[in-house]
XYZ file of C-alpha atoms in Angstrom:
717
model
C -56.098 34.252 29.631
C -57.455 36.588 26.966
C -57.987 40.289 27.625
C -61.663 39.832 28.464
C -60.880 37.080 30.988
C -58.065 39.172 32.430
C -60.338 42.146 32.977
C -63.024 39.949 34.557
C -60.426 38.438 36.887
C -59.209 41.894 37.924
C -62.761 43.115 38.535
C -63.346 40.118 40.803
C -60.032 40.608 42.622
C -60.263 44.369 43.169
C -63.981 45.105 43.313
C -63.551 47.905 40.766
C -65.880 48.560 37.852
C -65.057 46.953 34.503
C -64.535 50.331 32.810
C -62.110 51.422 35.540
C -60.122 48.217 35.149
C -60.006 48.394 31.352
C -58.930 52.043 31.226
C -56.389 51.848 34.042
C -54.780 48.660 32.756
C -54.428 50.322 29.340
C -52.643 53.292 30.944
C -50.328 51.054 32.992
C -49.431 48.918 29.994
C -48.744 52.081 27.981
C -46.061 52.983 30.544
C -47.894 55.556 32.658
C -46.778 55.801 36.287
C -49.101 55.440 39.251
C -48.630 59.056 40.483
C -49.331 60.394 36.977
C -52.468 58.295 36.534
C -53.823 59.206 39.973
C -53.168 62.928 39.534
C -53.773 63.648 35.856
C -56.069 60.903 34.548
C -58.953 61.015 37.025
C -61.658 61.030 34.372
C -60.124 58.007 32.664
C -59.914 55.898 35.839
C -63.077 57.055 37.544
C -61.026 58.938 40.160
C -59.029 55.970 41.460
C -56.433 56.935 44.050
C -52.841 55.676 44.247
C -53.698 52.861 46.653
C -56.385 51.481 44.338
C -54.176 51.801 41.261
C -51.267 50.042 42.971
C -53.596 47.269 44.106
C -54.776 46.858 40.517
C -51.170 46.927 39.296
C -50.247 44.219 41.808
C -53.121 41.956 40.773
C -52.275 42.561 37.112
C -48.736 41.360 37.807
C -50.152 38.336 39.649
C -52.439 37.535 36.710
C -49.555 37.769 34.243
C -47.373 35.510 36.400
C -50.266 33.060 36.767
C -50.789 32.973 33.008
C -47.095 32.407 32.335
C -47.062 29.525 34.816
C -50.306 28.136 33.347
C -48.735 27.891 29.893
C -45.675 26.123 31.334
C -47.900 23.605 33.142
C -50.062 22.931 30.075
C -46.987 22.382 27.930
C -45.413 20.010 30.456
C -48.529 17.845 30.846
C -49.181 17.849 27.093
C -45.629 16.653 26.391
C -46.312 13.747 28.752
C -49.395 12.870 26.674
C -51.657 13.219 29.725
C -53.534 16.455 28.969
C -57.203 15.440 28.832
C -59.967 17.829 27.792
C -61.282 17.935 31.372
C -57.847 18.632 32.872
C -57.205 21.336 30.276
C -60.497 23.025 31.191
C -59.741 22.874 34.910
C -56.287 24.373 34.418
C -57.612 27.159 32.184
C -60.276 27.974 34.789
C -57.701 28.400 37.603
C -57.511 31.866 39.170
C -55.074 31.047 41.975
C -51.474 29.869 41.851
C -52.062 27.354 44.661
C -54.948 25.763 42.768
C -52.835 25.548 39.610
C -49.943 23.878 41.433
C -52.344 21.375 43.035
C -53.604 20.339 39.592
C -50.060 20.057 38.268
C -48.673 18.059 41.200
C -49.600 14.539 39.916
C -47.777 15.308 36.649
C -44.850 17.197 38.091
C -41.464 15.467 37.673
C -40.576 13.938 41.057
C -37.545 12.538 42.752
C -37.428 8.744 43.279
C -40.247 8.362 45.820
C -41.485 5.163 47.484
C -44.418 5.184 45.070
C -42.127 5.510 42.062
C -40.042 2.558 43.252
C -43.232 0.519 43.708
C -44.312 1.354 40.158
C -40.919 0.255 38.854
C -41.554 -3.069 40.619
C -44.805 -3.530 38.698
C -47.194 -2.910 41.598
C -49.381 -0.231 39.990
C -51.963 -2.772 38.685
C -52.296 -4.181 42.212
C -52.959 -0.715 43.622
C -55.593 -0.113 40.945
C -57.313 -3.456 41.622
C -57.475 -2.848 45.364
C -58.944 0.636 44.988
C -61.424 -0.442 42.297
C -62.286 -3.600 44.307
C -62.240 -5.701 41.124
C -61.256 -8.715 43.226
C -64.531 -8.675 45.154
C -64.687 -11.776 47.382
C -60.938 -12.331 47.136
C -58.821 -11.810 50.205
C -56.256 -9.032 50.021
C -53.372 -11.467 50.430
C -54.623 -13.590 47.527
C -54.983 -10.493 45.366
C -51.378 -9.532 46.101
C -49.814 -12.988 45.720
C -49.318 -12.851 41.903
C -47.275 -9.688 42.330
C -44.665 -11.337 44.548
C -41.542 -11.305 42.349
C -38.251 -11.642 44.236
C -36.319 -10.738 41.086
C -38.022 -7.312 41.270
C -37.378 -7.005 45.014
C -40.980 -7.901 45.898
C -40.122 -10.816 48.178
C -43.485 -11.459 49.849
C -47.152 -10.483 50.006
C -46.492 -7.888 52.706
C -43.951 -6.206 50.428
C -46.412 -6.174 47.533
C -49.155 -4.634 49.663
C -46.766 -2.097 51.126
C -45.728 -0.982 47.633
C -49.349 -0.774 46.473
C -50.101 1.289 49.573
C -47.288 3.708 48.720
C -48.684 4.163 45.214
C -52.196 4.876 46.479
C -50.915 7.133 49.264
C -49.103 9.295 46.718
C -52.165 9.375 44.469
C -54.324 10.466 47.396
C -51.807 13.091 48.507
C -51.435 14.477 44.988
C -55.189 14.915 44.468
C -56.088 18.611 44.236
C -59.296 18.043 46.204
C -57.448 16.216 48.976
C -54.877 18.958 49.379
C -57.591 21.619 49.371
C -59.438 19.885 52.232
C -56.331 19.444 54.381
C -55.155 22.975 53.663
C -58.534 24.525 54.442
C -59.155 22.584 57.671
C -55.629 23.160 58.951
C -55.833 26.878 58.195
C -59.246 27.309 59.808
C -58.756 25.100 62.862
C -55.004 24.612 63.217
C -53.059 25.863 66.236
C -49.611 27.415 65.973
C -47.342 26.226 68.779
C -44.002 27.384 70.113
C -41.762 25.711 72.670
C -38.087 25.818 73.626
C -35.667 24.191 71.236
C -33.757 21.182 72.516
C -31.547 22.201 75.429
C -33.129 25.659 75.758
C -35.854 24.907 78.325
C -35.461 27.227 81.299
C -32.774 29.315 79.594
C -32.941 33.080 80.086
C -33.911 34.602 76.757
C -35.877 37.438 75.226
C -38.087 34.695 73.778
C -39.172 33.277 77.168
C -42.774 34.384 76.639
C -42.931 31.955 73.698
C -41.670 28.874 75.598
C -45.222 27.600 76.130
C -47.175 29.520 73.543
C -50.061 28.516 71.306
C -52.600 30.495 69.302
C -55.075 29.777 66.486
C -53.122 29.804 63.253
C -55.288 32.435 61.575
C -55.169 34.872 64.485
C -51.458 35.361 65.179
C -50.456 39.053 64.958
C -47.668 39.730 62.494
C -45.162 40.962 65.079
C -45.576 37.767 67.137
C -45.170 35.537 64.110
C -42.003 37.332 63.024
C -40.625 37.309 66.581
C -41.157 33.553 66.899
C -39.611 32.876 63.508
C -36.602 34.917 64.537
C -36.392 32.855 67.756
C -36.498 29.679 65.682
C -33.797 30.995 63.355
C -31.588 31.760 66.362
C -32.042 28.204 67.645
C -34.039 29.178 70.744
C -37.549 28.098 69.722
C -39.146 25.126 68.010
C -42.298 25.942 66.040
C -45.023 23.658 64.751
C -48.638 23.570 63.618
C -51.091 21.266 65.372
C -53.675 20.285 62.782
C -57.253 19.124 63.536
C -56.388 15.515 62.697
C -59.740 14.013 63.631
C -61.668 16.415 61.386
C -59.191 15.846 58.583
C -59.395 12.053 58.951
C -63.196 12.098 58.714
C -63.178 14.432 55.689
C -60.529 12.430 53.826
C -62.402 9.206 54.540
C -65.563 10.618 52.988
C -63.647 11.815 49.934
C -61.337 8.870 49.284
C -62.857 5.706 50.765
C -65.815 4.051 49.012
C -67.800 2.520 51.916
C -68.563 -0.615 49.894
C -64.917 -1.405 49.201
C -64.080 -4.774 50.840
C -60.582 -3.505 51.638
C -61.889 -0.445 53.470
C -59.831 -0.958 56.641
C -56.607 -1.436 54.700
C -57.345 1.633 52.572
C -58.057 3.621 55.726
C -54.501 2.907 56.880
C -53.236 4.038 53.475
C -55.146 7.314 53.813
C -53.626 7.798 57.277
C -50.160 7.199 55.817
C -50.874 9.621 52.962
C -51.825 12.303 55.444
C -49.122 11.770 58.068
C -46.193 11.064 55.730
C -46.996 13.201 52.703
C -49.806 15.677 53.207
C -49.303 16.976 56.752
C -45.607 17.931 56.346
C -46.227 19.538 52.945
C -49.270 21.516 54.088
C -47.484 22.623 57.269
C -44.611 23.996 55.196
C -47.097 25.689 52.884
C -49.121 27.269 55.705
C -46.032 28.373 57.580
C -44.990 30.095 54.388
C -48.466 31.642 54.119
C -48.364 32.979 57.696
C -44.911 34.385 56.986
C -46.173 36.121 53.841
C -49.158 37.589 55.704
C -46.908 38.735 58.552
C -44.551 40.279 55.994
C -47.438 42.183 54.414
C -48.512 43.614 57.777
C -44.974 44.492 58.853
C -44.158 46.100 55.501
C -47.402 48.108 55.571
C -46.518 49.453 59.021
C -42.972 50.251 57.858
C -44.362 51.968 54.758
C -46.791 54.087 56.791
C -44.008 55.105 59.188
C -41.745 55.978 56.276
C -44.477 58.053 54.622
C -44.987 60.080 57.803
C -41.245 60.569 58.221
C -40.755 61.681 54.612
C -43.700 64.052 54.807
C -42.509 65.600 58.071
C -42.806 69.374 58.149
C -39.822 71.162 56.554
C -38.286 74.097 58.418
C -37.711 75.759 55.048
C -35.039 77.982 53.538
C -33.036 79.043 56.590
C -29.300 79.073 57.150
C -28.697 76.082 59.397
C -25.837 74.865 61.564
C -25.862 71.063 61.599
C -24.245 69.266 64.528
C -23.183 65.624 64.558
C -22.497 65.111 68.292
C -19.623 63.021 69.542
C -17.597 62.472 72.702
C -14.007 61.332 72.266
C -13.756 62.203 68.567
C -15.466 65.557 69.013
C -18.616 67.040 67.546
C -18.713 68.011 63.884
C -20.316 71.328 62.912
C -21.414 72.209 59.375
C -23.133 75.325 58.055
C -25.419 75.241 55.008
C -27.157 78.156 53.308
C -30.868 78.539 52.544
C -30.662 76.100 49.625
C -28.665 73.486 51.533
C -25.331 74.441 49.936
C -22.391 73.592 52.210
C -20.415 76.614 53.475
C -17.999 75.686 56.280
C -17.301 73.014 58.876
C -15.432 72.741 62.179
C -14.818 70.249 64.987
C -15.254 71.067 68.676
C -14.559 69.056 71.853
C -16.926 70.357 74.548
C -17.185 67.043 76.411
C -13.508 66.118 76.828
C -12.569 68.463 79.671
C -13.120 71.944 81.086
C -10.286 73.409 79.089
C -12.057 72.687 75.817
C -15.468 74.148 76.678
C -14.612 77.816 76.166
C -12.795 77.128 72.898
C -15.796 75.114 71.716
C -18.169 77.965 72.585
C -16.023 80.439 70.648
C -15.876 78.209 67.579
C -19.613 77.532 67.691
C -20.551 81.198 68.068
C -18.087 82.266 65.366
C -19.809 80.013 62.820
C -23.242 81.268 63.882
C -22.273 84.946 63.622
C -20.055 84.760 60.526
C -22.658 82.955 58.441
C -25.867 84.414 59.852
C -27.093 81.043 61.095
C -30.843 81.095 61.764
C -31.422 77.582 63.168
C -29.361 74.821 64.796
C -30.000 71.134 64.051
C -28.488 68.577 66.439
C -28.358 64.835 65.814
C -30.143 62.824 68.486
C -27.490 60.120 68.834
C -24.640 59.798 71.320
C -24.130 63.023 73.325
C -27.102 64.618 71.545
C -28.798 65.913 74.696
C -25.468 67.078 76.119
C -24.780 68.996 72.914
C -28.294 70.462 73.029
C -27.587 71.873 76.504
C -24.146 73.081 75.426
C -25.545 75.012 72.440
C -28.342 76.570 74.491
C -25.838 77.698 77.147
C -23.603 79.215 74.469
C -26.522 81.162 72.999
C -27.495 82.449 76.455
C -23.960 83.800 76.933
C -24.425 86.171 74.009
C -28.156 86.672 74.528
C -28.884 85.176 71.106
C -32.168 83.398 70.472
C -32.140 80.706 67.804
C -34.354 77.638 67.420
C -32.353 74.555 68.481
C -33.901 71.360 67.126
C -33.091 67.699 67.780
C -33.040 65.742 64.502
C -33.156 61.971 64.034
C -29.772 60.614 62.961
C -31.254 57.356 61.667
C -29.536 56.457 58.413
C -27.159 59.448 58.516
C -24.101 57.208 58.822
C -25.358 55.128 55.890
C -25.678 58.287 53.794
C -22.226 59.544 54.879
C -20.532 56.453 53.468
C -22.703 56.219 50.348
C -21.767 56.889 46.739
C -24.149 59.868 46.724
C -22.341 61.484 49.675
C -18.914 60.804 48.165
C -20.113 62.323 44.909
C -21.472 65.426 46.694
C -18.535 65.913 49.079
C -15.509 63.926 47.878
C -13.054 65.874 50.043
C -14.979 65.824 53.322
C -14.798 63.375 56.211
C -17.739 61.004 56.776
C -18.724 62.733 60.022
C -18.772 66.157 58.356
C -21.043 64.756 55.658
C -23.263 63.532 58.495
C -23.464 67.032 60.006
C -24.413 68.477 56.611
C -27.120 65.844 56.218
C -28.518 66.648 59.686
C -28.738 70.348 58.760
C -30.461 69.561 55.477
C -32.905 67.183 57.169
C -34.161 70.122 59.179
C -34.592 72.253 56.052
C -36.337 69.578 53.981
C -36.593 66.009 55.365
C -37.910 64.580 52.094
C -35.156 65.989 49.871
C -32.452 64.624 52.183
C -33.942 61.290 53.241
C -34.417 60.101 49.643
C -30.625 59.754 49.540
C -30.757 57.000 52.164
C -31.905 53.442 51.510
C -35.366 53.459 53.143
C -34.833 50.408 55.339
C -31.800 52.124 56.916
C -33.938 54.964 58.255
C -35.030 52.826 61.200
C -38.799 53.195 61.290
C -39.745 49.545 60.838
C -40.037 46.409 62.939
C -38.373 43.158 61.877
C -37.266 44.707 58.598
C -34.464 42.159 58.311
C -36.907 39.266 58.749
C -39.414 40.131 56.020
C -39.074 39.536 52.287
C -36.363 41.946 51.207
C -37.670 42.112 47.638
C -41.195 43.025 48.793
C -39.835 45.490 51.352
C -37.698 47.254 48.762
C -40.602 47.409 46.301
C -43.081 48.764 48.843
C -40.750 51.354 50.343
C -39.684 52.475 46.875
C -43.342 53.062 46.027
C -43.765 55.126 49.210
C -40.796 57.338 48.350
C -42.084 57.783 44.786
C -45.545 58.650 46.098
C -44.242 61.206 48.618
C -41.877 62.925 46.185
C -44.584 63.382 43.573
C -47.158 64.414 46.169
C -44.937 67.278 47.338
C -43.411 68.208 43.970
C -39.769 68.933 43.182
C -37.900 72.174 42.515
C -36.209 71.507 39.188
C -33.396 73.975 39.854
C -32.320 72.856 43.330
C -33.133 69.136 43.447
C -30.392 66.524 43.647
C -30.358 63.697 41.135
C -31.395 61.373 43.979
C -34.598 63.375 44.491
C -35.266 63.762 40.758
C -34.917 60.004 40.231
C -38.174 59.452 42.156
C -40.166 61.879 40.015
C -42.733 60.219 37.770
C -41.135 59.090 34.500
C -37.543 59.931 35.515
C -34.938 57.195 35.958
C -31.634 57.541 37.795
C -29.686 57.952 34.561
C -32.143 60.565 33.284
C -31.991 62.417 36.617
C -28.211 62.629 36.282
C -28.629 63.852 32.701
C -30.904 66.650 33.979
C -28.287 67.689 36.552
C -25.567 67.637 33.872
C -27.722 69.822 31.603
C -28.432 72.214 34.487
C -24.736 72.455 35.359
C -23.836 73.216 31.733
C -26.684 75.551 30.733
C -27.664 77.127 34.043
C -31.011 77.078 35.792
C -34.178 76.058 33.980
C -36.543 78.901 33.149
C -39.204 76.741 31.506
C -40.528 73.195 31.792
C -40.234 72.921 28.010
C -36.446 73.075 28.341
C -36.582 69.522 29.679
C -37.137 68.397 26.094
C -33.593 69.599 25.348
C -32.126 67.153 27.873
C -30.682 64.093 26.082
C -33.134 61.130 26.083
C -35.911 63.240 27.639
C -38.657 62.536 25.105
C -42.292 63.599 24.909
C -43.545 60.563 26.855
C -41.136 61.279 29.726
C -42.169 64.919 29.605
C -45.844 63.995 29.845
C -45.211 61.804 32.893
C -42.839 64.167 34.731
C -43.640 67.792 33.924
C -46.565 68.298 36.289
C -44.507 67.243 39.310
C -41.601 69.616 38.634
C -41.580 73.244 39.792
C -39.643 76.246 38.510
C -39.878 79.063 41.064
C -38.735 81.843 38.733
C -40.272 80.553 35.503
C -41.286 82.824 32.646
C -44.573 80.885 32.530
C -46.179 81.237 36.004
C -47.958 77.891 35.629
C -44.537 76.193 35.587
C -44.441 76.748 39.350
C -47.723 74.921 39.928
C -49.045 71.369 39.740
C -51.087 72.299 36.662
C -49.950 70.010 33.846
C -48.635 71.709 30.668
C -51.332 69.891 28.685
C -53.870 72.115 30.499
C -52.120 75.476 30.026
C -54.414 76.370 27.105
C -57.422 75.639 29.294
C -56.150 77.963 32.040
C -55.396 80.624 29.436
C -58.993 80.336 28.228
C -60.253 80.703 31.810
C -58.160 83.857 32.212
C -59.379 85.238 28.884
C -63.009 84.535 29.775
C -62.454 86.326 33.092
C -60.885 89.280 31.225
C -57.603 89.110 33.148
C -54.074 87.839 32.536
C -52.968 84.408 33.761
C -50.719 86.112 36.329
C -53.768 87.908 37.738
C -55.847 84.734 37.768
C -53.327 82.874 39.914
C -53.895 83.266 43.663
C -57.111 85.200 42.986
C -59.762 83.284 44.945
C -62.555 85.742 44.182
C -62.228 85.313 40.412
C -61.518 81.575 40.610
C -64.594 80.921 42.764
C -66.753 82.732 40.206
C -65.696 80.497 37.301
C -68.415 78.148 36.032
C -66.464 74.902 35.640
C -69.206 73.147 33.688
C -68.536 75.316 30.637
C -65.012 73.864 30.399
C -66.021 70.198 30.573
C -65.286 68.292 27.364
C -64.373 64.783 26.225
C -60.881 64.999 27.778
C -61.431 67.161 30.837
C -64.054 66.585 33.495
C -64.951 68.230 36.786
C -62.355 66.303 38.868
C -59.465 67.755 36.832
C -61.069 71.202 36.699
C -61.462 71.260 40.489
C -57.803 70.267 40.892
C -56.764 73.106 38.578
C -58.796 75.676 40.525
C -57.422 74.412 43.865
C -53.875 74.679 42.526
C -54.400 78.165 41.113
C -55.703 79.323 44.502
C -52.494 78.171 46.229
C -49.866 77.952 43.484
C -46.874 75.747 44.228
C -48.078 75.182 47.783
C -46.237 72.678 49.955
C -48.834 70.173 51.188
C -46.786 69.278 54.256
C -47.672 70.572 57.715
C -46.127 73.691 59.232
C -42.884 73.166 61.143
C -42.976 73.055 64.949
C -39.785 72.378 66.908
C -39.564 69.952 69.818
C -38.033 70.790 73.192
C -37.259 68.199 75.879
C -37.211 68.841 79.615
C -33.823 70.248 80.591
C -33.810 68.440 83.961
C -34.292 65.024 82.341
C -31.176 63.818 80.545
C -30.833 60.100 81.336
C -32.992 57.141 82.306
C -31.989 57.510 85.960
C -33.721 60.914 85.956
C -37.082 59.285 85.241
C -39.627 58.487 87.935
C -43.120 56.960 87.695
C -45.967 59.409 86.996
C -43.549 61.995 85.557
C -45.103 63.846 82.613
C -42.929 64.464 79.578
C -43.061 65.851 76.079
C -41.860 63.436 73.389
C -41.730 62.638 69.686
C -42.987 59.398 68.135
C -40.020 57.693 66.462
C -41.589 54.410 65.416
C -45.031 52.831 65.246
C -45.466 49.061 65.480
C -48.463 46.753 65.592
C -48.150 46.556 69.379
C -47.686 50.256 70.142
C -45.493 53.297 69.578
C -41.931 54.198 70.531
C -41.380 57.722 71.814
C -38.170 59.734 72.154
C -38.291 61.578 75.490
C -34.691 62.788 75.365
C -32.898 60.153 77.480
C -31.046 58.207 74.733
C -33.570 55.370 75.023
C -37.013 55.431 73.456
C -39.950 54.510 75.660
C -42.812 52.255 74.587
C -46.455 53.243 74.695
C -48.138 49.854 74.474
C -51.222 49.728 72.260
C -53.354 49.384 75.396
C -51.920 52.684 76.700
C -52.404 54.811 73.578
C -55.880 56.085 74.406
C -58.789 55.831 76.828
C -60.566 53.584 74.339
C -59.891 50.361 72.505
C -57.272 50.810 69.778
C -56.959 48.203 67.039
C -54.387 49.994 64.894
C -51.823 52.338 66.527
C -51.571 54.307 63.268
C -55.083 55.622 63.869
C -53.837 57.373 67.022
C -50.208 58.324 66.412
C -47.738 58.684 63.562
C -43.974 58.976 63.228
C -42.810 62.515 63.961
C -45.893 63.410 65.984
C -45.337 65.332 69.210
C -47.088 63.725 72.181
C -47.510 64.114 75.925
C -46.656 60.958 77.866
C -46.532 59.805 81.454
C -43.967 57.393 82.931
C -45.432 54.072 84.074
C -42.302 52.072 84.780
C -38.533 52.314 84.327
C -36.310 49.209 84.123
C -32.701 50.440 84.199
C -31.206 46.951 83.936
C -33.116 45.999 80.790
C -33.179 49.596 79.501
C -36.946 49.642 79.126
C -39.313 52.551 79.664
C -43.073 51.984 79.820
C -45.152 55.031 78.916
C -48.824 55.894 78.727
C -50.903 58.446 76.856
C -54.055 57.627 78.812
C -55.600 60.176 81.133
C -54.789 60.022 84.826
C -57.436 58.341 86.942
C -59.218 60.468 89.481
């Protein structure tokens, strides 16, 4: 595929304009990152956003993989001496991997099939004669008789005809057109079925709803498909696809059976054998794989959206925080961090192990708060979380001290505590103390802390262990990269884990930046990055605009304005007869600037508008303002819940079938998609998002199964 063909293919696949495709592909192949292109090359791409650029990047990868496979196929067929001009043209014209593999199938090296054995026995000429009907007027048995050769294991006429049938069946099954018909009809009209596996009928199982289940193949929601596949994997369910056999039989007959062939009835049986023995099983495997891939895409998209909302949760900001990792028998770990997240002191208290420990625990808790000027308390929402929340609030009441007490999700905290990053940060601290520090930092800045945890351990996805792990890792990594660059990173306080997601910065380079910072002190200029080993001009171009220096000598270093546009801003300031420092955060002057006079070949209005917006709110954090969540004090456990009770909660997870909400009873409730609003909801993400505070009403409580049904719909009457 030459460059022109590649661009045409990408235009067709993405719906973008040719110029957009050409320019964006050039940037990607030159090593530019998606965040950089979306933010700083708007004129070049025609203002494509990250989603569009990633889609183009994905199709570019697909096209490159397709081309690599195409060359392998052409070489293989050519080496067999079977590459005709027509076949070459058809292969070159392929735009889909499935189509390419269909064309290659007849020439693909095979195991020793029934057809191959028949060919070895010299029956290929018989198969050709029957199909071409060259023996017109000759009975089938007479046609086959000369091919009876006991020495070649063809002992009778029936054996000869059977072998010829196997050869034709394989030819029919290997035809690209045949496979396309069966695939298309099965996909459009097939029915996916689920039933109990052998010996499981009537067994109590979480998969009971799928014991007698069927649904059109194309319409199965992703969560149902993944649930059924999990049931099959666990040996509870048996899954299959019921194909529209009658439609397929008619279509294959039209394609493969010449009506004038005197052996029509015999050939019809061969076509049936080709379908039932070769085509149907292969196409079922293929379509089951397709449904799995589509379900994976949906599930990963939901996971990615949840992760984005969690990472972009509102930061509490630079306050001194006491982090609490609650526990029962082993005690609760307390850790104090300063405004920048630096660890100060830790302690362990045992408020839940007996009355004698409560007063000592209060004293220890209050000592840490007073000694270190703690301004907020963050409590993990795991075991004993609500009990610890009450304990802390009671302690504060004793001394008439008012501090915000916030419940924080512990998801992934234990993974972080045992990670290499945590060991590197706090080599001398216990795992649980590291967890308390992480909880405190999550309150200050969720993004900066959560990037240290493998995304799939954060617990905001459904069936994350059932989907393609490679695709999941890729997608979630892109989300983290997108969020980090969207918010921007403080060059002087960021961990190497956070820096490693900045555009153009690898893990090794992030560690080199930290090493340079430790040796030379804080950065005072973005240009100093060029002094970091292996940080070249290309890396600088890709990264600089996303890094902030709060106390920089150059005020633009604390904004999202790229260094390549500093001269432009200086010219704006000069034309306005004020200094750059006076231009920044000066809406009156900025609104009066005529942007058209600064448009040139490199800079257009989209970039100029971005610059003005940034100068109006320099270094602004695009995340929402922080609002703490408080649960009802009289509701601590599931047994405290009653139908129609109204509660305040926080969305912890969004799935295709609804949203899970933490209402403070150690068990999330489910708001089914039908209960999210007083209108039809197709996608829960259009109504709620992870981290959102919501008002819910109890519909039903099942203590035995630990299930809570919630609603967000208005009360009737």
